[in-house]
Amino acid sequence: GVGPTDASPDEGVVEDLPLIDEKAVEQLAEGLISHYLPDLQRSKSALQELTQNQVVLLETLEQEISKFKECNSIVDINALFSEAKHYHNKLVNIRNEMMMLHEKTSKLKVSGINI
């Protein structure tokens, strides 16, 4: 015969659906939201803080990069100055040699030797 084991497990479910209490559904939803919402809000604030920290970090990195660029340009300027000093010394030496040669030629002219 037909016993309790022969009944379908879904039997009676369709008939029960209209009996679902709207207030119970609302309370369950509120319970679910109240359970997860604090964690989600904490996650949101943590993500906002992380984003702000990343912005600060990026700005700091940009400042450091510009400092390195300034340092490189200072090194270039120092190299130019040392090169200019080197060539200035060469010019001074050439001028001194020219003055010495001029003195020698002047003495030779005074001695009566034409050059």
Short mmCIF file of N, CA and C in Angstrom, two decimals:
data_model
loop_
_atom_site.label_atom_id
_atom_site.label_comp_id
_atom_site.label_asym_id
_atom_site.label_seq_id
_atom_site.Cartn_x
_atom_site.Cartn_y
_atom_site.Cartn_z
N GLY A 1 0.79 -1.17 0.00
CA GLY A 1 0.00 0.00 0.00
C GLY A 1 0.84 1.26 0.00
N VAL A 2 0.12 2.28 0.21
CA VAL A 2 0.75 3.60 0.19
C VAL A 2 1.08 3.96 1.63
N GLY A 3 2.38 4.08 1.89
CA GLY A 3 2.85 4.42 3.23
C GLY A 3 3.53 5.78 3.24
N PRO A 4 3.97 6.17 4.39
CA PRO A 4 4.64 7.47 4.49
C PRO A 4 5.92 7.54 3.66
N THR A 5 6.56 6.41 3.38
CA THR A 5 7.80 6.43 2.62
C THR A 5 7.55 6.66 1.14
N ASP A 6 6.31 6.40 0.67
CA ASP A 6 6.00 6.57 -0.75
C ASP A 6 5.74 8.02 -1.11
N ALA A 7 5.57 8.89 -0.15
CA ALA A 7 5.24 10.28 -0.43
C ALA A 7 6.48 10.99 -0.98
N SER A 8 6.28 11.89 -1.96
CA SER A 8 7.37 12.66 -2.56
C SER A 8 7.86 13.70 -1.53
N PRO A 9 9.17 13.95 -1.49
CA PRO A 9 9.68 14.92 -0.52
C PRO A 9 9.18 16.34 -0.83
N ASP A 10 8.81 16.61 -2.09
CA ASP A 10 8.33 17.94 -2.46
C ASP A 10 6.83 18.09 -2.23
N GLU A 11 6.20 17.01 -1.84
CA GLU A 11 4.75 17.06 -1.70
C GLU A 11 4.35 18.04 -0.61
N GLY A 12 3.46 18.89 -0.91
CA GLY A 12 2.96 19.83 0.07
C GLY A 12 3.72 21.15 0.08
N VAL A 13 4.88 21.24 -0.61
CA VAL A 13 5.69 22.46 -0.61
C VAL A 13 4.96 23.57 -1.35
N VAL A 14 4.41 23.23 -2.53
CA VAL A 14 3.72 24.24 -3.33
C VAL A 14 2.54 24.81 -2.55
N GLU A 15 1.84 23.94 -1.83
CA GLU A 15 0.70 24.42 -1.06
C GLU A 15 1.15 25.32 0.09
N ASP A 16 2.40 25.10 0.60
CA ASP A 16 2.89 25.89 1.74
C ASP A 16 3.37 27.27 1.33
N LEU A 17 3.75 27.47 0.06
CA LEU A 17 4.32 28.74 -0.38
C LEU A 17 3.44 29.95 -0.05
N PRO A 18 2.17 29.93 -0.33
CA PRO A 18 1.37 31.12 -0.03
C PRO A 18 1.31 31.42 1.47
N LEU A 19 1.67 30.48 2.29
CA LEU A 19 1.60 30.70 3.73
C LEU A 19 2.84 31.40 4.30
N ILE A 20 3.84 31.70 3.40
CA ILE A 20 5.07 32.34 3.88
C ILE A 20 4.72 33.71 4.44
N ASP A 21 5.20 33.96 5.62
CA ASP A 21 4.91 35.21 6.30
C ASP A 21 5.85 36.30 5.79
N GLU A 22 5.28 37.36 5.22
CA GLU A 22 6.08 38.47 4.69
C GLU A 22 6.95 39.09 5.79
N LYS A 23 6.39 39.19 6.97
CA LYS A 23 7.13 39.78 8.08
C LYS A 23 8.33 38.91 8.45
N ALA A 24 8.14 37.61 8.40
CA ALA A 24 9.25 36.69 8.71
C ALA A 24 10.36 36.85 7.67
N VAL A 25 9.97 36.98 6.38
CA VAL A 25 10.96 37.17 5.32
C VAL A 25 11.73 38.46 5.57
N GLU A 26 10.99 39.51 5.92
CA GLU A 26 11.61 40.81 6.17
C GLU A 26 12.58 40.72 7.35
N GLN A 27 12.14 40.03 8.40
CA GLN A 27 13.00 39.90 9.58
C GLN A 27 14.24 39.06 9.28
N LEU A 28 14.07 38.02 8.48
CA LEU A 28 15.21 37.20 8.09
C LEU A 28 16.21 38.02 7.26
N ALA A 29 15.66 38.80 6.33
CA ALA A 29 16.53 39.64 5.50
C ALA A 29 17.27 40.66 6.36
N GLU A 30 16.56 41.28 7.28
CA GLU A 30 17.20 42.25 8.16
C GLU A 30 18.27 41.58 9.01
N GLY A 31 17.98 40.38 9.48
CA GLY A 31 18.96 39.64 10.28
C GLY A 31 20.21 39.33 9.47
N LEU A 32 19.99 38.90 8.22
CA LEU A 32 21.11 38.58 7.33
C LEU A 32 21.95 39.83 7.06
N ILE A 33 21.27 40.94 6.77
CA ILE A 33 21.97 42.20 6.49
C ILE A 33 22.72 42.67 7.74
N SER A 34 22.05 42.60 8.89
CA SER A 34 22.71 43.08 10.12
C SER A 34 23.90 42.20 10.48
N HIS A 35 23.88 40.95 10.02
CA HIS A 35 25.00 40.06 10.29
C HIS A 35 26.21 40.43 9.44
N TYR A 36 26.00 40.72 8.15
CA TYR A 36 27.10 40.97 7.23
C TYR A 36 27.46 42.44 7.08
N LEU A 37 26.53 43.34 7.35
CA LEU A 37 26.76 44.77 7.10
C LEU A 37 27.94 45.34 7.89
N PRO A 38 28.09 45.06 9.18
CA PRO A 38 29.24 45.64 9.91
C PRO A 38 30.58 45.25 9.29
N ASP A 39 30.70 43.96 8.91
CA ASP A 39 31.96 43.52 8.27
C ASP A 39 32.17 44.26 6.95
N LEU A 40 31.11 44.40 6.18
CA LEU A 40 31.24 45.09 4.90
C LEU A 40 31.60 46.56 5.10
N GLN A 41 31.01 47.19 6.12
CA GLN A 41 31.34 48.59 6.38
C GLN A 41 32.79 48.73 6.84
N ARG A 42 33.24 47.78 7.68
CA ARG A 42 34.64 47.81 8.11
C ARG A 42 35.57 47.62 6.90
N SER A 43 35.19 46.70 6.03
CA SER A 43 36.00 46.48 4.82
C SER A 43 36.03 47.72 3.96
N LYS A 44 34.88 48.38 3.85
CA LYS A 44 34.81 49.60 3.03
C LYS A 44 35.72 50.67 3.60
N SER A 45 35.67 50.89 4.92
CA SER A 45 36.51 51.93 5.52
C SER A 45 37.99 51.54 5.43
N ALA A 46 38.29 50.25 5.56
CA ALA A 46 39.68 49.81 5.43
C ALA A 46 40.18 50.04 4.01
N LEU A 47 39.34 49.77 3.03
CA LEU A 47 39.72 50.01 1.63
C LEU A 47 39.91 51.49 1.35
N GLN A 48 39.04 52.33 1.93
CA GLN A 48 39.18 53.78 1.75
C GLN A 48 40.50 54.26 2.35
N GLU A 49 40.82 53.76 3.54
CA GLU A 49 42.07 54.15 4.19
C GLU A 49 43.26 53.68 3.36
N LEU A 50 43.19 52.46 2.84
CA LEU A 50 44.26 51.93 2.00
C LEU A 50 44.44 52.79 0.76
N THR A 51 43.34 53.18 0.14
CA THR A 51 43.40 54.03 -1.06
C THR A 51 44.05 55.37 -0.74
N GLN A 52 43.67 55.96 0.40
CA GLN A 52 44.26 57.24 0.81
C GLN A 52 45.77 57.08 1.05
N ASN A 53 46.14 55.98 1.70
CA ASN A 53 47.56 55.73 1.95
C ASN A 53 48.33 55.55 0.65
N GLN A 54 47.71 54.89 -0.32
CA GLN A 54 48.36 54.71 -1.62
C GLN A 54 48.57 56.05 -2.31
N VAL A 55 47.59 56.94 -2.21
CA VAL A 55 47.72 58.27 -2.81
C VAL A 55 48.89 59.01 -2.17
N VAL A 56 48.97 58.96 -0.84
CA VAL A 56 50.07 59.63 -0.12
C VAL A 56 51.41 59.02 -0.54
N LEU A 57 51.44 57.70 -0.65
CA LEU A 57 52.67 57.01 -1.04
C LEU A 57 53.10 57.41 -2.45
N LEU A 58 52.13 57.49 -3.37
CA LEU A 58 52.45 57.89 -4.74
C LEU A 58 53.00 59.31 -4.78
N GLU A 59 52.38 60.22 -4.02
CA GLU A 59 52.88 61.60 -3.98
C GLU A 59 54.29 61.65 -3.43
N THR A 60 54.55 60.87 -2.38
CA THR A 60 55.89 60.84 -1.79
C THR A 60 56.90 60.30 -2.78
N LEU A 61 56.52 59.24 -3.50
CA LEU A 61 57.42 58.67 -4.50
C LEU A 61 57.72 59.68 -5.60
N GLU A 62 56.71 60.43 -6.04
CA GLU A 62 56.93 61.44 -7.07
C GLU A 62 57.90 62.50 -6.58
N GLN A 63 57.76 62.91 -5.31
CA GLN A 63 58.69 63.90 -4.75
C GLN A 63 60.11 63.35 -4.71
N GLU A 64 60.26 62.08 -4.31
CA GLU A 64 61.59 61.48 -4.24
C GLU A 64 62.20 61.37 -5.63
N ILE A 65 61.38 61.01 -6.63
CA ILE A 65 61.86 60.91 -8.01
C ILE A 65 62.36 62.27 -8.49
N SER A 66 61.59 63.33 -8.17
CA SER A 66 62.02 64.66 -8.60
C SER A 66 63.32 65.05 -7.90
N LYS A 67 63.50 64.63 -6.63
CA LYS A 67 64.76 64.91 -5.93
C LYS A 67 65.92 64.21 -6.64
N PHE A 68 65.72 62.95 -7.05
CA PHE A 68 66.77 62.23 -7.77
C PHE A 68 67.10 62.92 -9.09
N LYS A 69 66.06 63.41 -9.78
CA LYS A 69 66.30 64.13 -11.03
C LYS A 69 67.12 65.38 -10.77
N GLU A 70 66.80 66.10 -9.68
CA GLU A 70 67.57 67.29 -9.32
C GLU A 70 69.02 66.92 -9.02
N CYS A 71 69.20 65.81 -8.30
CA CYS A 71 70.56 65.37 -7.98
C CYS A 71 71.34 65.07 -9.25
N ASN A 72 70.70 64.40 -10.21
CA ASN A 72 71.38 64.09 -11.47
C ASN A 72 71.76 65.36 -12.20
N SER A 73 70.86 66.36 -12.21
CA SER A 73 71.19 67.60 -12.91
C SER A 73 72.32 68.33 -12.18
N ILE A 74 72.35 68.23 -10.84
CA ILE A 74 73.45 68.86 -10.07
C ILE A 74 74.78 68.18 -10.42
N VAL A 75 74.76 66.85 -10.54
CA VAL A 75 75.97 66.12 -10.92
C VAL A 75 76.44 66.58 -12.30
N ASP A 76 75.49 66.74 -13.23
CA ASP A 76 75.84 67.22 -14.57
C ASP A 76 76.44 68.61 -14.51
N ILE A 77 75.84 69.49 -13.69
CA ILE A 77 76.34 70.86 -13.55
C ILE A 77 77.75 70.84 -12.96
N ASN A 78 77.97 69.99 -11.95
CA ASN A 78 79.30 69.88 -11.35
C ASN A 78 80.33 69.41 -12.38
N ALA A 79 79.93 68.46 -13.22
CA ALA A 79 80.84 67.98 -14.26
C ALA A 79 81.18 69.13 -15.23
N LEU A 80 80.17 69.91 -15.59
CA LEU A 80 80.41 71.05 -16.49
C LEU A 80 81.36 72.06 -15.85
N PHE A 81 81.16 72.33 -14.55
CA PHE A 81 82.03 73.29 -13.87
C PHE A 81 83.48 72.79 -13.84
N SER A 82 83.66 71.51 -13.53
CA SER A 82 85.03 70.99 -13.47
C SER A 82 85.67 71.01 -14.85
N GLU A 83 84.87 70.72 -15.88
CA GLU A 83 85.40 70.78 -17.26
C GLU A 83 85.76 72.22 -17.62
N ALA A 84 84.89 73.17 -17.24
CA ALA A 84 85.16 74.58 -17.52
C ALA A 84 86.44 75.02 -16.80
N LYS A 85 86.63 74.57 -15.56
CA LYS A 85 87.84 74.92 -14.81
C LYS A 85 89.08 74.37 -15.51
N HIS A 86 88.97 73.15 -15.99
CA HIS A 86 90.10 72.52 -16.69
C HIS A 86 90.48 73.35 -17.92
N TYR A 87 89.48 73.74 -18.72
CA TYR A 87 89.77 74.52 -19.93
C TYR A 87 90.23 75.94 -19.59
N HIS A 88 89.73 76.48 -18.50
CA HIS A 88 90.19 77.80 -18.05
C HIS A 88 91.68 77.75 -17.70
N ASN A 89 92.09 76.69 -17.00
CA ASN A 89 93.51 76.51 -16.66
C ASN A 89 94.36 76.40 -17.92
N LYS A 90 93.86 75.68 -18.92
CA LYS A 90 94.59 75.56 -20.18
C LYS A 90 94.77 76.93 -20.83
N LEU A 91 93.67 77.72 -20.82
CA LEU A 91 93.74 79.06 -21.42
C LEU A 91 94.75 79.95 -20.68
N VAL A 92 94.75 79.87 -19.35
CA VAL A 92 95.70 80.66 -18.54
C VAL A 92 97.12 80.26 -18.90
N ASN A 93 97.37 78.97 -19.01
CA ASN A 93 98.72 78.49 -19.38
C ASN A 93 99.12 78.99 -20.77
N ILE A 94 98.20 78.94 -21.73
CA ILE A 94 98.49 79.42 -23.08
C ILE A 94 98.79 80.92 -23.05
N ARG A 95 98.00 81.68 -22.28
CA ARG A 95 98.23 83.12 -22.19
C ARG A 95 99.60 83.41 -21.58
N ASN A 96 99.95 82.65 -20.53
CA ASN A 96 101.26 82.84 -19.90
C ASN A 96 102.39 82.53 -20.88
N GLU A 97 102.23 81.45 -21.65
CA GLU A 97 103.25 81.11 -22.65
C GLU A 97 103.36 82.20 -23.70
N MET A 98 102.20 82.72 -24.13
CA MET A 98 102.22 83.78 -25.14
C MET A 98 102.90 85.04 -24.60
N MET A 99 102.64 85.39 -23.33
CA MET A 99 103.28 86.57 -22.74
C MET A 99 104.79 86.36 -22.64
N MET A 100 105.20 85.15 -22.26
CA MET A 100 106.63 84.84 -22.15
C MET A 100 107.30 84.93 -23.52
N LEU A 101 106.63 84.38 -24.54
CA LEU A 101 107.17 84.46 -25.90
C LEU A 101 107.24 85.91 -26.37
N HIS A 102 106.25 86.70 -26.03
CA HIS A 102 106.24 88.11 -26.40
C HIS A 102 107.42 88.84 -25.75
N GLU A 103 107.66 88.54 -24.46
CA GLU A 103 108.79 89.15 -23.77
C GLU A 103 110.11 88.77 -24.43
N LYS A 104 110.26 87.50 -24.78
CA LYS A 104 111.50 87.03 -25.42
C LYS A 104 111.70 87.73 -26.76
N THR A 105 110.61 87.82 -27.55
CA THR A 105 110.75 88.48 -28.86
C THR A 105 111.05 89.96 -28.69
N SER A 106 110.46 90.59 -27.67
CA SER A 106 110.74 92.01 -27.42
C SER A 106 112.21 92.20 -27.05
N LYS A 107 112.77 91.31 -26.20
CA LYS A 107 114.17 91.40 -25.81
C LYS A 107 115.09 91.20 -27.00
N LEU A 108 114.67 90.25 -27.87
CA LEU A 108 115.48 90.00 -29.06
C LEU A 108 115.48 91.22 -29.97
N LYS A 109 114.34 91.89 -30.09
CA LYS A 109 114.25 93.08 -30.92
C LYS A 109 115.11 94.20 -30.35
N VAL A 110 115.09 94.33 -29.03
CA VAL A 110 115.88 95.37 -28.35
C VAL A 110 117.37 95.07 -28.58
N SER A 111 117.73 93.79 -28.62
CA SER A 111 119.14 93.41 -28.82
C SER A 111 119.57 93.68 -30.26
N GLY A 112 118.60 93.98 -31.12
CA GLY A 112 118.93 94.28 -32.49
C GLY A 112 118.76 93.11 -33.42
N ILE A 113 118.20 92.04 -32.95
CA ILE A 113 117.96 90.89 -33.82
C ILE A 113 116.53 91.00 -34.33
N ASN A 114 116.39 91.09 -35.62
CA ASN A 114 115.04 91.16 -36.21
C ASN A 114 114.50 89.75 -36.43
N ILE A 115 113.28 89.63 -36.08
CA ILE A 115 112.66 88.33 -36.26
C ILE A 115 111.66 88.43 -37.39
#
